[in-house]
C-alpha positions as a Markdown table, in Angstrom:
| # | Residue | x | y | z |
|---|---|---|---|---|
| 1 | Met | -2.5 | 2.2 | 22.7 |
| 2 | Thr | -5.5 | 0.4 | 20.7 |
| 3 | Ile | -4.9 | 0.9 | 17.0 |
| 4 | Pro | -8.3 | 2.3 | 15.4 |
| 5 | Gln | -8.7 | -1.2 | 12.5 |
| 6 | Leu | -11.1 | -0.9 | 8.8 |
| 7 | Thr | -13.2 | -3.6 | 8.2 |
| 8 | Leu | -12.6 | -4.6 | 4.8 |
| 9 | Asn | -15.1 | -5.6 | 2.8 |
| 10 | Asn | -15.2 | -9.9 | 3.3 |
| 11 | Glu | -14.5 | -8.7 | 7.2 |
| 12 | Ile | -11.8 | -8.9 | 7.7 |
| 13 | Thr | -10.3 | -6.1 | 9.9 |
| 14 | Met | -6.6 | -4.4 | 8.5 |
| 15 | Pro | -5.1 | -1.5 | 11.3 |
| 16 | Ala | -5.8 | 2.0 | 9.8 |
| 17 | Val | -2.1 | 2.9 | 10.3 |
| 18 | Gly | 0.9 | 0.1 | 8.3 |
| 19 | Phe | 4.4 | 0.4 | 7.5 |
| 20 | Gly | 5.4 | 0.7 | 4.2 |
| 21 | Val | 9.3 | -0.5 | 3.3 |
| 22 | Tyr | 9.1 | 0.5 | -0.5 |
| 23 | Gln | 13.0 | 1.8 | -1.6 |
| 24 | Thr | 14.3 | 0.8 | 2.6 |
| 25 | Pro | 17.1 | -1.6 | 1.2 |
| 26 | Pro | 17.9 | -5.2 | 2.4 |
| 27 | Asp | 20.4 | -3.9 | 5.0 |
| 28 | Asp | 18.1 | -1.7 | 6.7 |
| 29 | Thr | 15.0 | -3.1 | 6.8 |
| 30 | Val | 15.3 | -5.0 | 9.6 |
| 31 | Ala | 16.1 | -2.6 | 11.8 |
| 32 | Ala | 13.6 | -0.7 | 10.5 |
| 33 | Val | 11.2 | -3.0 | 10.8 |
| 34 | Glu | 12.1 | -3.2 | 14.4 |
| 35 | Ala | 11.7 | 0.5 | 15.1 |
| 36 | Ala | 8.0 | 0.1 | 14.0 |
| 37 | Leu | 6.7 | -2.5 | 15.4 |
| 38 | Glu | 8.1 | -2.0 | 18.3 |
| 39 | Ala | 6.7 | 1.7 | 17.7 |
| 40 | Gly | 3.0 | 0.2 | 17.7 |
| 41 | Tyr | 2.7 | -0.6 | 13.6 |
| 42 | Arg | 0.9 | -3.7 | 13.3 |
| 43 | His | 0.8 | -4.0 | 9.3 |
| 44 | Ile | 3.7 | -4.5 | 7.5 |
| 45 | Asp | 2.8 | -3.5 | 3.7 |
| 46 | Thr | 6.2 | -5.1 | 1.3 |
| 47 | Ala | 6.6 | -6.7 | -2.0 |
| 48 | Ala | 8.6 | -8.8 | -4.4 |
| 49 | Ala | 9.4 | -6.3 | -6.5 |
| 50 | Tyr | 11.3 | -4.8 | -3.6 |
| 51 | Gln | 14.1 | -7.2 | -3.0 |
| 52 | Asn | 13.5 | -7.2 | 1.2 |
| 53 | Glu | 10.8 | -9.7 | 1.7 |
| 54 | Arg | 12.6 | -11.7 | 3.2 |
| 55 | Glu | 14.3 | -9.4 | 6.1 |
| 56 | Val | 10.7 | -8.1 | 6.4 |
| 57 | Gly | 10.1 | -11.6 | 7.5 |
| 58 | Glu | 13.8 | -12.0 | 9.9 |
| 59 | Ala | 12.5 | -8.9 | 11.8 |
| 60 | Ile | 8.7 | -10.1 | 12.2 |
| 61 | Arg | 10.8 | -12.9 | 13.7 |
| 62 | Arg | 12.8 | -11.1 | 15.9 |
| 63 | Ser | 10.1 | -9.0 | 17.5 |
| 64 | Gly | 8.8 | -11.4 | 19.9 |
| 65 | Ile | 5.0 | -10.4 | 18.9 |
| 66 | Asp | 1.9 | -12.7 | 18.2 |
| 67 | Arg | 2.7 | -13.4 | 14.4 |
| 68 | Ser | -2.0 | -13.3 | 14.2 |
| 69 | Asp | -0.9 | -10.0 | 15.9 |
| 70 | Ile | 0.7 | -9.0 | 12.9 |
| 71 | Phe | -0.5 | -8.1 | 9.8 |
| 72 | Val | 1.3 | -8.8 | 6.7 |
| 73 | Glu | 0.6 | -7.5 | 2.9 |
| 74 | Thr | 2.7 | -8.3 | 0.2 |
| 75 | Lys | 2.8 | -7.7 | -3.7 |
| 76 | Ile | 3.1 | -9.7 | -6.9 |
| 77 | Trp | 5.0 | -8.2 | -9.7 |
| 78 | Ile | 3.9 | -8.3 | -13.2 |
| 79 | Thr | 6.4 | -10.7 | -14.6 |
| 80 | Asp | 4.7 | -13.6 | -12.4 |
| 81 | Tyr | 1.4 | -13.2 | -13.7 |
| 82 | Gly | -0.2 | -15.9 | -15.0 |
| 83 | Tyr | -3.1 | -18.6 | -13.2 |
| 84 | Asp | 0.5 | -21.5 | -12.6 |
| 85 | Ala | 3.2 | -18.2 | -12.6 |
| 86 | Thr | 1.1 | -16.4 | -9.5 |
| 87 | Leu | 0.5 | -19.5 | -7.5 |
| 88 | His | 3.8 | -19.5 | -7.8 |
| 89 | Ala | 5.3 | -15.9 | -6.9 |
| 90 | Phe | 2.8 | -16.4 | -3.4 |
| 91 | Asp | 5.5 | -19.6 | -2.7 |
| 92 | Lys | 8.1 | -17.2 | -3.5 |
| 93 | Ser | 6.6 | -14.4 | -1.1 |
| 94 | Ala | 5.8 | -17.0 | 1.6 |
| 95 | Arg | 9.0 | -18.5 | 1.5 |
| 96 | Lys | 11.0 | -15.4 | 2.3 |
| 97 | Leu | 9.0 | -14.7 | 4.2 |
| 98 | Gly | 8.8 | -17.7 | 6.5 |
| 99 | Ile | 4.9 | -18.0 | 6.8 |
| 100 | Asp | 2.7 | -20.6 | 6.0 |
| 101 | Gln | -0.6 | -17.7 | 5.4 |
| 102 | Ile | -0.1 | -14.4 | 4.5 |
| 103 | Asp | -2.9 | -11.5 | 5.2 |
| 104 | Leu | -3.0 | -9.1 | 2.0 |
| 105 | Leu | -1.5 | -10.1 | -1.3 |
| 106 | Ile | -2.1 | -7.3 | -3.3 |
| 107 | Leu | -1.5 | -7.2 | -7.5 |
| 108 | His | 0.9 | -4.6 | -7.9 |
| 109 | Gln | 0.0 | -3.6 | -11.3 |
| 110 | Ala | -2.6 | -3.5 | -14.1 |
| 111 | Leu | -1.0 | -4.7 | -17.6 |
| 112 | Pro | -3.4 | -3.2 | -19.9 |
| 113 | Gly | -1.6 | -3.9 | -23.1 |
| 114 | Glu | -2.3 | -7.7 | -21.9 |
| 115 | Phe | -5.2 | -7.2 | -19.1 |
| 116 | Thr | -6.0 | -11.0 | -19.8 |
| 117 | Leu | -3.2 | -12.0 | -18.0 |
| 118 | Thr | -3.9 | -10.2 | -15.5 |
| 119 | Val | -7.2 | -11.6 | -15.2 |
| 120 | Glu | -5.8 | -14.5 | -14.6 |
| 121 | Ala | -3.5 | -13.3 | -12.0 |
| 122 | Tyr | -6.0 | -12.1 | -10.1 |
| 123 | Thr | -7.9 | -15.9 | -10.4 |
| 124 | Ala | -5.2 | -17.0 | -8.8 |
| 125 | Leu | -5.6 | -15.0 | -5.9 |
| 126 | Glu | -9.2 | -16.1 | -5.7 |
| 127 | Thr | -7.6 | -20.1 | -5.5 |
| 128 | Leu | -5.1 | -18.5 | -2.7 |
| 129 | Leu | -8.2 | -17.1 | -1.2 |
| 130 | Ala | -10.3 | -20.6 | -1.1 |
| 131 | Asp | -7.7 | -22.5 | 0.4 |
| 132 | Gly | -7.3 | -20.8 | 2.7 |
| 133 | Arg | -3.4 | -19.6 | 2.4 |
| 134 | Val | -4.8 | -15.4 | 1.8 |
| 135 | Arg | -6.9 | -13.9 | 4.2 |
| 136 | Ala | -8.1 | -11.7 | 1.9 |
| 137 | Ile | -7.3 | -9.8 | -1.5 |
| 138 | Gly | -6.8 | -6.8 | -4.3 |
| 139 | Val | -5.1 | -5.1 | -6.8 |
| 140 | Ser | -2.6 | -2.0 | -5.9 |
| 141 | Asn | -2.4 | 1.6 | -9.0 |
| 142 | Phe | -5.6 | 0.0 | -10.8 |
| 143 | Met | -7.5 | 3.0 | -12.1 |
| 144 | Ser | -11.6 | 3.1 | -12.5 |
| 145 | Asp | -11.5 | 1.3 | -16.0 |
| 146 | His | -9.4 | -1.7 | -14.4 |
| 147 | Leu | -11.4 | -2.2 | -11.8 |
| 148 | Thr | -14.6 | -2.3 | -14.1 |
| 149 | Arg | -13.2 | -4.8 | -16.7 |
| 150 | Leu | -12.0 | -6.6 | -14.0 |
| 151 | Arg | -14.8 | -7.3 | -11.8 |
| 152 | Asp | -16.9 | -8.2 | -14.9 |
| 153 | Glu | -13.7 | -11.2 | -15.6 |
| 154 | Thr | -13.9 | -12.5 | -12.1 |
| 155 | Ser | -15.4 | -13.6 | -9.0 |
| 156 | Val | -14.1 | -11.6 | -5.9 |
| 157 | Val | -14.3 | -7.6 | -5.5 |
| 158 | Pro | -11.0 | -7.1 | -4.4 |
| 159 | Ala | -11.2 | -5.9 | -0.9 |
| 160 | Val | -8.1 | -3.5 | -1.0 |
| 161 | Asn | -6.8 | -0.7 | -4.3 |
| 162 | Gln | -3.2 | 0.7 | -3.1 |
| 163 | Ile | -3.3 | 4.0 | -5.0 |
| 164 | Glu | -0.7 | 7.3 | -5.4 |
| 165 | Val | -2.9 | 9.7 | -2.5 |
| 166 | His | -1.4 | 12.4 | -1.1 |
| 167 | Pro | -2.9 | 16.0 | -0.5 |
| 168 | Tyr | -1.0 | 17.0 | -4.4 |
| 169 | Phe | -2.2 | 14.4 | -6.2 |
| 170 | Arg | -5.7 | 13.0 | -4.3 |
| 171 | Gln | -6.8 | 10.5 | -7.4 |
| 172 | Ser | -10.3 | 11.6 | -6.4 |
| 173 | Asp | -11.9 | 9.7 | -9.0 |
| 174 | Val | -10.0 | 5.9 | -8.0 |
| 175 | Leu | -11.2 | 7.0 | -5.0 |
| 176 | Ala | -14.7 | 7.3 | -5.5 |
| 177 | Ala | -14.4 | 4.0 | -7.9 |
| 178 | Asn | -13.4 | 1.7 | -4.7 |
| 179 | Ala | -16.4 | 3.2 | -2.6 |
| 180 | Glu | -18.8 | 2.3 | -5.0 |
| 181 | His | -17.4 | -1.2 | -5.5 |
| 182 | Gly | -16.7 | -1.4 | -1.7 |
| 183 | Ile | -13.0 | -1.6 | -2.2 |
| 184 | Leu | -10.7 | 0.4 | 1.2 |
| 185 | Ser | -8.4 | 2.8 | -0.5 |
| 186 | Gln | -5.1 | 2.0 | 0.6 |
| 187 | Ala | -2.7 | 5.8 | -0.2 |
| 188 | Trp | 1.2 | 4.7 | -1.1 |
| 189 | Ser | 3.2 | 8.0 | -0.6 |
| 190 | Pro | 0.3 | 9.4 | 1.5 |
| 191 | Ile | 2.8 | 12.3 | 3.2 |
| 192 | Gly | 3.9 | 13.5 | -0.3 |
| 193 | Gly | 7.5 | 12.0 | -0.4 |
| 194 | Ile | 7.2 | 11.3 | -4.6 |
| 195 | Thr | 6.3 | 15.1 | -5.1 |
| 196 | Phe | 10.4 | 15.3 | -3.7 |
| 197 | Tyr | 12.3 | 12.7 | -3.9 |
| 198 | Arg | 11.4 | 12.0 | -7.9 |
| 199 | Asp | 10.4 | 14.9 | -8.9 |
| 200 | Gly | 10.7 | 18.2 | -7.0 |
| 201 | Ser | 9.6 | 20.6 | -9.1 |
| 202 | His | 5.8 | 20.8 | -7.8 |
| 203 | Gly | 7.7 | 21.4 | -4.5 |
| 204 | Ser | 7.4 | 19.3 | -0.4 |
| 205 | Thr | 4.3 | 18.7 | 0.6 |
| 206 | Leu | 6.2 | 18.9 | 3.8 |
| 207 | Asp | 6.6 | 22.4 | 3.5 |
| 208 | Asp | 3.4 | 23.6 | 2.0 |
| 209 | Pro | 1.9 | 26.4 | 4.1 |
| 210 | Thr | -1.6 | 25.4 | 4.6 |
| 211 | Ile | -0.8 | 21.4 | 5.4 |
| 212 | Gly | 2.3 | 23.9 | 7.8 |
| 213 | Asn | -0.6 | 26.6 | 9.2 |
| 214 | Ile | -2.7 | 23.5 | 10.0 |
| 215 | Ala | -0.4 | 21.6 | 11.9 |
| 216 | Ala | 0.8 | 24.8 | 14.3 |
| 217 | Ala | -2.6 | 24.6 | 15.2 |
| 218 | His | -3.0 | 21.3 | 16.3 |
| 219 | Gly | 0.6 | 21.1 | 17.2 |
| 220 | Lys | 1.4 | 18.9 | 15.0 |
| 221 | Thr | 4.2 | 18.3 | 12.3 |
| 222 | Pro | 2.7 | 18.0 | 8.6 |
| 223 | Ala | 3.3 | 15.0 | 7.9 |
| 224 | Gln | 1.2 | 14.2 | 11.1 |
| 225 | Thr | -1.3 | 16.6 | 9.7 |
| 226 | Met | -1.5 | 14.6 | 5.7 |
| 227 | Leu | -2.4 | 11.2 | 7.6 |
| 228 | Arg | -4.9 | 12.9 | 10.3 |
| 229 | Trp | -6.0 | 14.0 | 6.6 |
| 230 | His | -6.6 | 10.8 | 4.9 |
| 231 | Leu | -7.5 | 8.8 | 8.5 |
| 232 | Gln | -10.2 | 11.0 | 8.2 |
| 233 | Gln | -11.7 | 10.1 | 4.8 |
| 234 | Gly | -11.5 | 6.9 | 5.2 |
| 235 | Arg | -8.7 | 6.2 | 4.0 |
| 236 | Gln | -5.7 | 3.1 | 4.9 |
| 237 | Val | -2.2 | 4.9 | 4.4 |
| 238 | Ile | 1.4 | 3.1 | 4.9 |
| 239 | Pro | 3.9 | 5.8 | 5.6 |
| 240 | Lys | 7.8 | 4.5 | 5.3 |
| 241 | Ser | 10.9 | 5.7 | 6.9 |
| 242 | Val | 13.5 | 4.3 | 7.8 |
| 243 | Thr | 14.7 | 7.0 | 11.2 |
| 244 | Pro | 13.3 | 6.0 | 14.4 |
| 245 | Ser | 11.8 | 9.3 | 15.2 |
| 246 | Arg | 9.9 | 9.1 | 12.3 |
| 247 | Ile | 8.9 | 6.2 | 12.4 |
| 248 | Thr | 7.8 | 6.7 | 15.7 |
| 249 | Glu | 6.2 | 10.7 | 14.5 |
| 250 | Asn | 4.0 | 8.9 | 12.1 |
| 251 | Phe | 2.3 | 6.7 | 14.1 |
| 252 | Asp | 1.5 | 9.4 | 16.4 |
| 253 | Val | -1.4 | 10.1 | 15.1 |
| 254 | Phe | -5.3 | 9.7 | 17.3 |
| 255 | Asp | -5.0 | 12.3 | 19.5 |
| 256 | Phe | -6.4 | 15.2 | 16.7 |
| 257 | Glu | -8.7 | 15.7 | 14.9 |
| 258 | Leu | -9.0 | 18.1 | 11.9 |
| 259 | Thr | -12.3 | 20.1 | 11.2 |
| 260 | Ala | -14.5 | 20.2 | 8.2 |
| 261 | Asp | -12.5 | 23.4 | 6.4 |
| 262 | Gln | -9.6 | 22.4 | 7.1 |
| 263 | Leu | -9.7 | 18.8 | 5.0 |
| 264 | Ala | -11.3 | 21.0 | 2.0 |
| 265 | Ala | -8.8 | 23.1 | 2.7 |
| 266 | Ile | -5.6 | 20.0 | 1.9 |
| 267 | Asp | -8.3 | 19.0 | -0.7 |
| 268 | Ala | -7.7 | 22.3 | -2.7 |
| 269 | Leu | -3.8 | 21.7 | -3.3 |
| 270 | Asp | -4.5 | 18.6 | -5.3 |
| 271 | Thr | -2.2 | 19.4 | -8.4 |
| 272 | Gly | -3.5 | 16.9 | -10.7 |
| 273 | Val | 0.0 | 15.5 | -11.5 |
| 274 | Arg | 0.7 | 11.8 | -10.8 |
| 275 | Gly | 4.5 | 11.4 | -9.0 |
| 276 | Gly | 4.8 | 7.7 | -9.9 |
| 277 | Pro | 4.4 | 6.3 | -13.6 |
| 278 | Glu | 1.0 | 6.1 | -15.8 |
| 279 | Pro | -0.7 | 2.9 | -15.2 |
| 280 | Asp | -1.5 | 3.0 | -18.7 |
| 281 | Asp | 2.2 | 2.8 | -19.9 |
| 282 | Ile | 2.9 | -0.9 | -17.9 |
| 283 | Thr | 4.1 | -3.1 | -19.8 |
| 284 | Arg | 6.7 | -5.8 | -19.1 |
| 285 | Glu | 8.9 | -5.0 | -21.7 |
| 286 | Thr | 9.5 | -2.1 | -19.9 |
| 287 | Phe | 8.8 | -2.5 | -16.0 |
| 288 | Gly | 9.7 | -6.4 | -16.1 |
| 289 | Val | 11.7 | -7.7 | -13.2 |
| 290 | Glu | 13.0 | -10.9 | -12.5 |
| 291 | Ile | 11.7 | -11.7 | -8.9 |
| 292 | Pro | 14.3 | -14.7 | -7.9 |
| 293 | Glu | 13.7 | -17.6 | -6.2 |
| 294 | Pro | 14.2 | -17.9 | -2.0 |
């Protein structure tokens, strides 16, 4: 199968569907990533804070797939912000992954209360990009005001902003800001897993009757339907699972198309309730985690 590609604002392409390893224990990561690569995924999304970069790299090596055919993305955690610290964080991630060049390197969060550190970290990403050590740079969980502040103090527009997007929390304002800046929106928790594993009070997107009816009309599962919703609206998605059958299911989303009415019906499910932490509440004191050396 030829995987649809999305073109970033620096003309680098990345697969429309990637594989995420958030909350995947290191002991399970190698097998999960191997299963994803065998199913056809060619984009793996990890992060220094996930503590499984080493296992992602091992799975890539075991796969036998040429390194140039796999798009590797990872993230710098807030405790490694600052120009020199972020350059060193790249070295830590690259050594754990066992690769010389990272395809997409992004800042994991904004630090609204210490935005100077955020700018210094992003400036380090710009240096890594200029030096060819990364192919593209970006951000994650940046809100509209964070993007504006970053634009005013740096030179390179982020290629990607990875944010929480699913039918119960669409973040239309941030999606619009990304589009205005020429930034690709990348959806984490794209099938709304965070709505039921972190706070079940809103119910599960997988059990939503609107999504279920649309899925049944296409002979697809609710998860596949939600992923298709993202793709047709131009977002890149990174579903995650450790179950081989679900890993394969989440990749089988290229052979059907939702109607305009079906897309609108899913849009209408937005509750405006965020599942993850409020981006403006992120501080090093509250969320600081030391990222170990390789």
